JSON list of C-alpha atoms in Angstrom, two decimals:
[
{"chain": "A", "resi": 1, "resn": "ILE", "atom": "CA", "xyz": [-10.20, 9.26, -7.36]},
{"chain": "A", "resi": 2, "resn": "ASP", "atom": "CA", "xyz": [-11.13, 12.07, -5.38]},
{"chain": "A", "resi": 3, "resn": "ALA", "atom": "CA", "xyz": [-7.72, 12.60, -3.81]},
{"chain": "A", "resi": 4, "resn": "ILE", "atom": "CA", "xyz": [-6.36, 12.65, -7.73]},
{"chain": "A", "resi": 5, "resn": "ALA", "atom": "CA", "xyz": [-8.94, 15.23, -8.71]},
{"chain": "A", "resi": 6, "resn": "GLU", "atom": "CA", "xyz": [-7.93, 17.39, -5.57]},
{"chain": "A", "resi": 7, "resn": "LEU", "atom": "CA", "xyz": [-4.23, 17.37, -6.35]},
{"chain": "A", "resi": 8, "resn": "ARG", "atom": "CA", "xyz": [-4.33, 18.09, -9.84]},
{"chain": "A", "resi": 9, "resn": "ALA", "atom": "CA", "xyz": [-6.45, 21.08, -9.37]},
{"chain": "A", "resi": 10, "resn": "GLY", "atom": "CA", "xyz": [-4.06, 22.16, -6.76]},
{"chain": "A", "resi": 11, "resn": "GLY", "atom": "CA", "xyz": [-1.34, 21.87, -9.73]},
{"chain": "A", "resi": 12, "resn": "HIS", "atom": "CA", "xyz": [0.34, 18.52, -8.88]},
{"chain": "A", "resi": 13, "resn": "ASN", "atom": "CA", "xyz": [0.64, 16.41, -12.02]},
{"chain": "A", "resi": 14, "resn": "VAL", "atom": "CA", "xyz": [0.05, 12.81, -10.54]},
{"chain": "A", "resi": 15, "resn": "ARG", "atom": "CA", "xyz": [-1.50, 9.72, -11.85]},
{"chain": "A", "resi": 16, "resn": "LEU", "atom": "CA", "xyz": [-3.48, 7.10, -9.93]},
{"chain": "A", "resi": 17, "resn": "ARG", "atom": "CA", "xyz": [-2.85, 3.65, -11.55]},
{"chain": "A", "resi": 18, "resn": "ILE", "atom": "CA", "xyz": [-5.14, 0.47, -10.42]},
{"chain": "A", "resi": 19, "resn": "ILE", "atom": "CA", "xyz": [-4.24, -3.07, -10.61]},
{"chain": "A", "resi": 20, "resn": "GLY", "atom": "CA", "xyz": [-6.65, -5.64, -9.97]},
{"chain": "A", "resi": 21, "resn": "LYS", "atom": "CA", "xyz": [-10.47, -5.69, -10.21]},
{"chain": "A", "resi": 22, "resn": "GLY", "atom": "CA", "xyz": [-13.32, -5.85, -7.75]},
{"chain": "A", "resi": 23, "resn": "ARG", "atom": "CA", "xyz": [-17.06, -5.30, -7.02]},
{"chain": "A", "resi": 24, "resn": "ASP", "atom": "CA", "xyz": [-16.29, -1.58, -7.04]},
{"chain": "A", "resi": 25, "resn": "GLU", "atom": "CA", "xyz": [-14.39, -1.12, -10.30]},
{"chain": "A", "resi": 26, "resn": "SER", "atom": "CA", "xyz": [-17.47, 0.06, -11.89]},
{"chain": "A", "resi": 27, "resn": "LEU", "atom": "CA", "xyz": [-17.98, 2.87, -9.15]},
{"chain": "A", "resi": 28, "resn": "ALA", "atom": "CA", "xyz": [-14.52, 3.78, -9.63]},
{"chain": "A", "resi": 29, "resn": "ARG", "atom": "CA", "xyz": [-14.95, 3.87, -13.42]},
{"chain": "A", "resi": 30, "resn": "ALA", "atom": "CA", "xyz": [-17.83, 6.19, -12.97]},
{"chain": "A", "resi": 31, "resn": "ARG", "atom": "CA", "xyz": [-16.18, 8.55, -10.28]},
{"chain": "A", "resi": 32, "resn": "ALA", "atom": "CA", "xyz": [-12.96, 8.96, -12.41]},
{"chain": "A", "resi": 33, "resn": "ALA", "atom": "CA", "xyz": [-15.18, 9.92, -15.21]},
{"chain": "A", "resi": 34, "resn": "GLU", "atom": "CA", "xyz": [-17.50, 12.26, -13.65]},
{"chain": "A", "resi": 35, "resn": "LEU", "atom": "CA", "xyz": [-14.67, 14.35, -12.23]},
{"chain": "A", "resi": 36, "resn": "GLY", "atom": "CA", "xyz": [-13.33, 14.41, -15.92]},
{"chain": "A", "resi": 37, "resn": "LEU", "atom": "CA", "xyz": [-10.27, 12.07, -14.90]},
{"chain": "A", "resi": 38, "resn": "GLU", "atom": "CA", "xyz": [-8.84, 11.04, -18.39]},
{"chain": "A", "resi": 39, "resn": "SER", "atom": "CA", "xyz": [-6.57, 7.85, -18.49]},
{"chain": "A", "resi": 40, "resn": "ASN", "atom": "CA", "xyz": [-3.40, 10.04, -17.92]},
{"chain": "A", "resi": 41, "resn": "ALA", "atom": "CA", "xyz": [-5.05, 11.25, -14.45]},
{"chain": "A", "resi": 42, "resn": "VAL", "atom": "CA", "xyz": [-6.52, 7.27, -13.48]},
{"chain": "A", "resi": 43, "resn": "GLU", "atom": "CA", "xyz": [-5.77, 4.22, -15.34]},
{"chain": "A", "resi": 44, "resn": "PHE", "atom": "CA", "xyz": [-7.26, 1.05, -14.90]},
{"chain": "A", "resi": 45, "resn": "LEU", "atom": "CA", "xyz": [-4.77, -1.56, -15.65]},
{"chain": "A", "resi": 46, "resn": "GLY", "atom": "CA", "xyz": [-7.50, -4.44, -14.51]},
{"chain": "A", "resi": 47, "resn": "TYR", "atom": "CA", "xyz": [-5.99, -8.16, -13.50]},
{"chain": "A", "resi": 48, "resn": "ILE", "atom": "CA", "xyz": [-2.47, -8.65, -14.03]},
{"chain": "A", "resi": 49, "resn": "GLU", "atom": "CA", "xyz": [-1.85, -12.29, -14.54]},
{"chain": "A", "resi": 50, "resn": "SER", "atom": "CA", "xyz": [1.89, -12.35, -13.67]},
{"chain": "A", "resi": 51, "resn": "HIS", "atom": "CA", "xyz": [2.80, -11.06, -10.12]},
{"chain": "A", "resi": 52, "resn": "ALA", "atom": "CA", "xyz": [6.17, -10.45, -11.80]},
{"chain": "A", "resi": 53, "resn": "ASP", "atom": "CA", "xyz": [4.37, -8.10, -14.32]},
{"chain": "A", "resi": 54, "resn": "ALA", "atom": "CA", "xyz": [2.66, -6.67, -11.11]},
{"chain": "A", "resi": 55, "resn": "LEU", "atom": "CA", "xyz": [5.65, -5.93, -9.52]},
{"chain": "A", "resi": 56, "resn": "LYS", "atom": "CA", "xyz": [7.11, -4.42, -12.47]},
{"chain": "A", "resi": 57, "resn": "ILE", "atom": "CA", "xyz": [4.24, -1.90, -12.63]},
{"chain": "A", "resi": 58, "resn": "VAL", "atom": "CA", "xyz": [4.68, -1.18, -8.86]},
{"chain": "A", "resi": 59, "resn": "GLY", "atom": "CA", "xyz": [8.40, -0.57, -9.00]},
{"chain": "A", "resi": 60, "resn": "GLY", "atom": "CA", "xyz": [7.73, 2.18, -11.56]},
{"chain": "A", "resi": 61, "resn": "SER", "atom": "CA", "xyz": [5.49, 3.87, -9.15]},
{"chain": "A", "resi": 62, "resn": "ASP", "atom": "CA", "xyz": [6.25, 6.81, -6.61]},
{"chain": "A", "resi": 63, "resn": "ILE", "atom": "CA", "xyz": [4.09, 5.86, -3.97]},
{"chain": "A", "resi": 64, "resn": "GLY", "atom": "CA", "xyz": [2.03, 2.78, -2.57]},
{"chain": "A", "resi": 65, "resn": "LEU", "atom": "CA", "xyz": [-1.19, 3.37, -1.94]},
{"chain": "A", "resi": 66, "resn": "ILE", "atom": "CA", "xyz": [-3.36, 0.92, 0.89]},
{"chain": "A", "resi": 67, "resn": "PRO", "atom": "CA", "xyz": [-6.95, 2.81, 0.90]},
{"chain": "A", "resi": 68, "resn": "HIS", "atom": "CA", "xyz": [-8.64, 0.29, 2.89]},
{"chain": "A", "resi": 69, "resn": "ARG", "atom": "CA", "xyz": [-11.18, 1.36, 5.14]},
{"chain": "A", "resi": 70, "resn": "ASN", "atom": "CA", "xyz": [-10.84, 1.33, 8.80]},
{"chain": "A", "resi": 71, "resn": "CYS", "atom": "CA", "xyz": [-13.14, -1.62, 9.96]},
{"chain": "A", "resi": 72, "resn": "GLU", "atom": "CA", "xyz": [-12.70, -5.37, 11.58]},
{"chain": "A", "resi": 73, "resn": "LEU", "atom": "CA", "xyz": [-11.95, -7.03, 8.10]},
{"chain": "A", "resi": 74, "resn": "TRP", "atom": "CA", "xyz": [-9.18, -4.66, 7.55]},
{"chain": "A", "resi": 75, "resn": "ASN", "atom": "CA", "xyz": [-7.88, -4.33, 11.19]},
{"chain": "A", "resi": 76, "resn": "THR", "atom": "CA", "xyz": [-7.28, -8.23, 11.10]},
{"chain": "A", "resi": 77, "resn": "THR", "atom": "CA", "xyz": [-5.61, -8.62, 7.85]},
{"chain": "A", "resi": 78, "resn": "ILE", "atom": "CA", "xyz": [-2.19, -7.50, 6.31]},
{"chain": "A", "resi": 79, "resn": "PRO", "atom": "CA", "xyz": [-2.46, -7.53, 2.62]},
{"chain": "A", "resi": 80, "resn": "ASN", "atom": "CA", "xyz": [0.60, -8.75, 0.28]},
{"chain": "A", "resi": 81, "resn": "LYS", "atom": "CA", "xyz": [0.77, -5.15, -1.33]},
{"chain": "A", "resi": 82, "resn": "LEU", "atom": "CA", "xyz": [2.30, -3.57, 1.59]},
{"chain": "A", "resi": 83, "resn": "PHE", "atom": "CA", "xyz": [5.61, -5.91, 1.36]},
{"chain": "A", "resi": 84, "resn": "ASP", "atom": "CA", "xyz": [5.43, -5.70, -2.25]},
{"chain": "A", "resi": 85, "resn": "TYR", "atom": "CA", "xyz": [5.62, -1.96, -2.09]},
{"chain": "A", "resi": 86, "resn": "MET", "atom": "CA", "xyz": [8.07, -1.87, 1.11]},
{"chain": "A", "resi": 87, "resn": "ALA", "atom": "CA", "xyz": [10.38, -4.45, -0.93]},
{"chain": "A", "resi": 88, "resn": "ALA", "atom": "CA", "xyz": [10.05, -2.02, -4.24]},
{"chain": "A", "resi": 89, "resn": "GLY", "atom": "CA", "xyz": [11.13, 0.70, -1.78]},
{"chain": "A", "resi": 90, "resn": "LEU", "atom": "CA", "xyz": [8.05, 3.00, -2.00]},
{"chain": "A", "resi": 91, "resn": "PRO", "atom": "CA", "xyz": [7.08, 5.00, 0.61]},
{"chain": "A", "resi": 92, "resn": "VAL", "atom": "CA", "xyz": [3.51, 3.60, 1.83]},
{"chain": "A", "resi": 93, "resn": "LEU", "atom": "CA", "xyz": [0.74, 5.64, 2.06]},
{"chain": "A", "resi": 94, "resn": "THR", "atom": "CA", "xyz": [-2.20, 3.44, 4.16]},
{"chain": "A", "resi": 95, "resn": "SER", "atom": "CA", "xyz": [-4.91, 4.12, 5.75]},
{"chain": "A", "resi": 96, "resn": "ASP", "atom": "CA", "xyz": [-5.47, 3.79, 9.54]},
{"chain": "A", "resi": 97, "resn": "ALA", "atom": "CA", "xyz": [-6.64, 0.43, 9.48]},
{"chain": "A", "resi": 98, "resn": "GLU", "atom": "CA", "xyz": [-4.40, -1.96, 11.60]},
{"chain": "A", "resi": 99, "resn": "PRO", "atom": "CA", "xyz": [-2.02, -3.76, 11.19]},
{"chain": "A", "resi": 100, "resn": "CYS", "atom": "CA", "xyz": [-0.60, -1.87, 8.19]},
{"chain": "A", "resi": 101, "resn": "ALA", "atom": "CA", "xyz": [-0.77, 1.46, 9.87]},
{"chain": "A", "resi": 102, "resn": "ARG", "atom": "CA", "xyz": [1.20, -0.23, 12.61]},
{"chain": "A", "resi": 103, "resn": "ILE", "atom": "CA", "xyz": [3.76, -1.50, 10.70]},
{"chain": "A", "resi": 104, "resn": "VAL", "atom": "CA", "xyz": [4.27, 1.87, 8.38]},
{"chain": "A", "resi": 105, "resn": "ARG", "atom": "CA", "xyz": [4.74, 3.59, 11.58]},
{"chain": "A", "resi": 106, "resn": "GLU", "atom": "CA", "xyz": [6.96, 1.26, 13.16]},
{"chain": "A", "resi": 107, "resn": "THR", "atom": "CA", "xyz": [9.37, 0.80, 10.26]},
{"chain": "A", "resi": 108, "resn": "GLY", "atom": "CA", "xyz": [9.01, 4.12, 8.99]},
{"chain": "A", "resi": 109, "resn": "ALA", "atom": "CA", "xyz": [8.09, 3.39, 5.83]},
{"chain": "A", "resi": 110, "resn": "GLY", "atom": "CA", "xyz": [5.57, 6.10, 5.05]},
{"chain": "A", "resi": 111, "resn": "THR", "atom": "CA", "xyz": [2.68, 7.31, 6.48]},
{"chain": "A", "resi": 112, "resn": "ALA", "atom": "CA", "xyz": [-1.39, 6.61, 7.65]},
{"chain": "A", "resi": 113, "resn": "PHE", "atom": "CA", "xyz": [-4.23, 8.57, 6.93]},
{"chain": "A", "resi": 114, "resn": "GLN", "atom": "CA", "xyz": [-7.57, 8.75, 8.44]},
{"chain": "A", "resi": 115, "resn": "SER", "atom": "CA", "xyz": [-9.63, 6.30, 6.87]},
{"chain": "A", "resi": 116, "resn": "GLY", "atom": "CA", "xyz": [-13.08, 8.14, 5.47]},
{"chain": "A", "resi": 117, "resn": "ALA", "atom": "CA", "xyz": [-11.53, 11.69, 6.19]},
{"chain": "A", "resi": 118, "resn": "GLY", "atom": "CA", "xyz": [-11.83, 13.61, 2.91]},
{"chain": "A", "resi": 119, "resn": "GLY", "atom": "CA", "xyz": [-8.64, 15.15, 1.76]},
{"chain": "A", "resi": 120, "resn": "GLU", "atom": "CA", "xyz": [-6.39, 12.92, 3.86]},
{"chain": "A", "resi": 121, "resn": "ILE", "atom": "CA", "xyz": [-5.07, 10.81, 1.10]},
{"chain": "A", "resi": 122, "resn": "ALA", "atom": "CA", "xyz": [-3.92, 13.90, -0.90]},
{"chain": "A", "resi": 123, "resn": "LYS", "atom": "CA", "xyz": [-2.19, 15.26, 2.53]},
{"chain": "A", "resi": 124, "resn": "GLY", "atom": "CA", "xyz": [-0.54, 12.05, 2.69]},
{"chain": "A", "resi": 125, "resn": "VAL", "atom": "CA", "xyz": [0.62, 12.14, -1.25]},
{"chain": "A", "resi": 126, "resn": "ILE", "atom": "CA", "xyz": [1.88, 15.84, -0.67]},
{"chain": "A", "resi": 127, "resn": "ARG", "atom": "CA", "xyz": [3.93, 14.92, 2.68]},
{"chain": "A", "resi": 128, "resn": "LEU", "atom": "CA", "xyz": [5.49, 11.83, 1.04]},
{"chain": "A", "resi": 129, "resn": "SER", "atom": "CA", "xyz": [6.46, 14.06, -1.92]},
{"chain": "A", "resi": 130, "resn": "ALA", "atom": "CA", "xyz": [8.54, 16.15, 0.46]},
{"chain": "A", "resi": 131, "resn": "PRO", "atom": "CA", "xyz": [12.03, 16.34, -0.61]},
{"chain": "A", "resi": 132, "resn": "GLY", "atom": "CA", "xyz": [13.94, 13.55, 0.87]},
{"chain": "A", "resi": 133, "resn": "VAL", "atom": "CA", "xyz": [10.81, 12.11, 2.72]},
{"chain": "A", "resi": 134, "resn": "ALA", "atom": "CA", "xyz": [10.16, 9.40, -0.43]},
{"chain": "A", "resi": 135, "resn": "GLU", "atom": "CA", "xyz": [13.74, 8.10, -0.13]},
{"chain": "A", "resi": 136, "resn": "ALA", "atom": "CA", "xyz": [13.77, 7.99, 3.47]},
{"chain": "A", "resi": 137, "resn": "CYS", "atom": "CA", "xyz": [10.51, 6.20, 3.74]},
{"chain": "A", "resi": 138, "resn": "GLY", "atom": "CA", "xyz": [11.40, 3.53, 0.82]},
{"chain": "A", "resi": 139, "resn": "THR", "atom": "CA", "xyz": [15.01, 2.81, 2.40]},
{"chain": "A", "resi": 140, "resn": "ALA", "atom": "CA", "xyz": [13.28, 2.18, 5.73]},
{"chain": "A", "resi": 141, "resn": "GLY", "atom": "CA", "xyz": [10.76, -0.01, 4.13]},
{"chain": "A", "resi": 142, "resn": "ARG", "atom": "CA", "xyz": [13.25, -2.15, 2.41]},
{"chain": "A", "resi": 143, "resn": "THR", "atom": "CA", "xyz": [15.31, -2.55, 5.43]},
{"chain": "A", "resi": 144, "resn": "ALA", "atom": "CA", "xyz": [12.29, -3.79, 7.41]},
{"chain": "A", "resi": 145, "resn": "ILE", "atom": "CA", "xyz": [11.74, -6.25, 4.64]},
{"chain": "A", "resi": 146, "resn": "ARG", "atom": "CA", "xyz": [15.46, -7.58, 4.85]},
{"chain": "A", "resi": 147, "resn": "SER", "atom": "CA", "xyz": [15.42, -7.74, 8.93]},
{"chain": "A", "resi": 148, "resn": "ARG", "atom": "CA", "xyz": [12.39, -8.82, 9.65]},
{"chain": "A", "resi": 149, "resn": "TYR", "atom": "CA", "xyz": [9.51, -8.96, 6.86]},
{"chain": "A", "resi": 150, "resn": "ASN", "atom": "CA", "xyz": [10.67, -12.01, 5.20]},
{"chain": "A", "resi": 151, "resn": "TRP", "atom": "CA", "xyz": [10.16, -16.05, 5.07]},
{"chain": "A", "resi": 152, "resn": "GLU", "atom": "CA", "xyz": [13.55, -16.67, 6.84]},
{"chain": "A", "resi": 153, "resn": "HIS", "atom": "CA", "xyz": [12.58, -14.50, 9.66]},
{"chain": "A", "resi": 154, "resn": "ASP", "atom": "CA", "xyz": [9.23, -15.81, 10.26]},
{"chain": "A", "resi": 155, "resn": "THR", "atom": "CA", "xyz": [10.93, -19.49, 9.81]},
{"chain": "A", "resi": 156, "resn": "ASN", "atom": "CA", "xyz": [13.12, -18.84, 12.61]},
{"chain": "A", "resi": 157, "resn": "VAL", "atom": "CA", "xyz": [10.25, -17.53, 15.01]},
{"chain": "A", "resi": 158, "resn": "PHE", "atom": "CA", "xyz": [7.97, -20.54, 13.98]},
{"chain": "A", "resi": 159, "resn": "GLU", "atom": "CA", "xyz": [10.91, -22.90, 15.03]},
{"chain": "A", "resi": 160, "resn": "GLU", "atom": "CA", "xyz": [11.45, -21.03, 18.31]},
{"chain": "A", "resi": 161, "resn": "VAL", "atom": "CA", "xyz": [8.12, -21.43, 19.42]},
{"chain": "A", "resi": 162, "resn": "LEU", "atom": "CA", "xyz": [7.72, -24.88, 18.32]},
{"chain": "A", "resi": 163, "resn": "PHE", "atom": "CA", "xyz": [10.84, -25.98, 20.13]},
{"chain": "A", "resi": 164, "resn": "ARG", "atom": "CA", "xyz": [9.74, -24.23, 23.35]},
{"chain": "A", "resi": 165, "resn": "ALA", "atom": "CA", "xyz": [6.27, -26.05, 22.71]},
{"chain": "A", "resi": 166, "resn": "ALA", "atom": "CA", "xyz": [8.07, -29.34, 22.60]},
{"chain": "A", "resi": 167, "resn": "ARG", "atom": "CA", "xyz": [10.09, -28.75, 25.54]}
]
């Protein structure tokens, strides 16, 4: 939310759309209000019942953001939204929490920022908005989904492991 305020103050007409609910929603709403960010700048969409409806919203976005803190929880978990963003052809802006940062770097699907460092999200948005960058990252993400990050690939890997173990 602070990044949106910073970008808008710098003349960038950006908007943040937040899907979902969580324990910090009231804090996020209060921060947006404190910074004078109206619904045209920060929109809280709440829980979207249908995954297909959520994907339509994601597909209408320019950048997929994963602002997780770099901590043990997010260093041992991969959120599905990463793959939703990549499949939608969005450039991904993720924190440096592994493994999201690793996947984004290896595939070229976007860029990572230092978790907790003020201004880093805004800088990432500007980097990904440069001419040609968003398209290249989006294409790289889709390619990675087709070639590696899909159930067919995982099934093949799993079968190979089982066959080796059974020998």
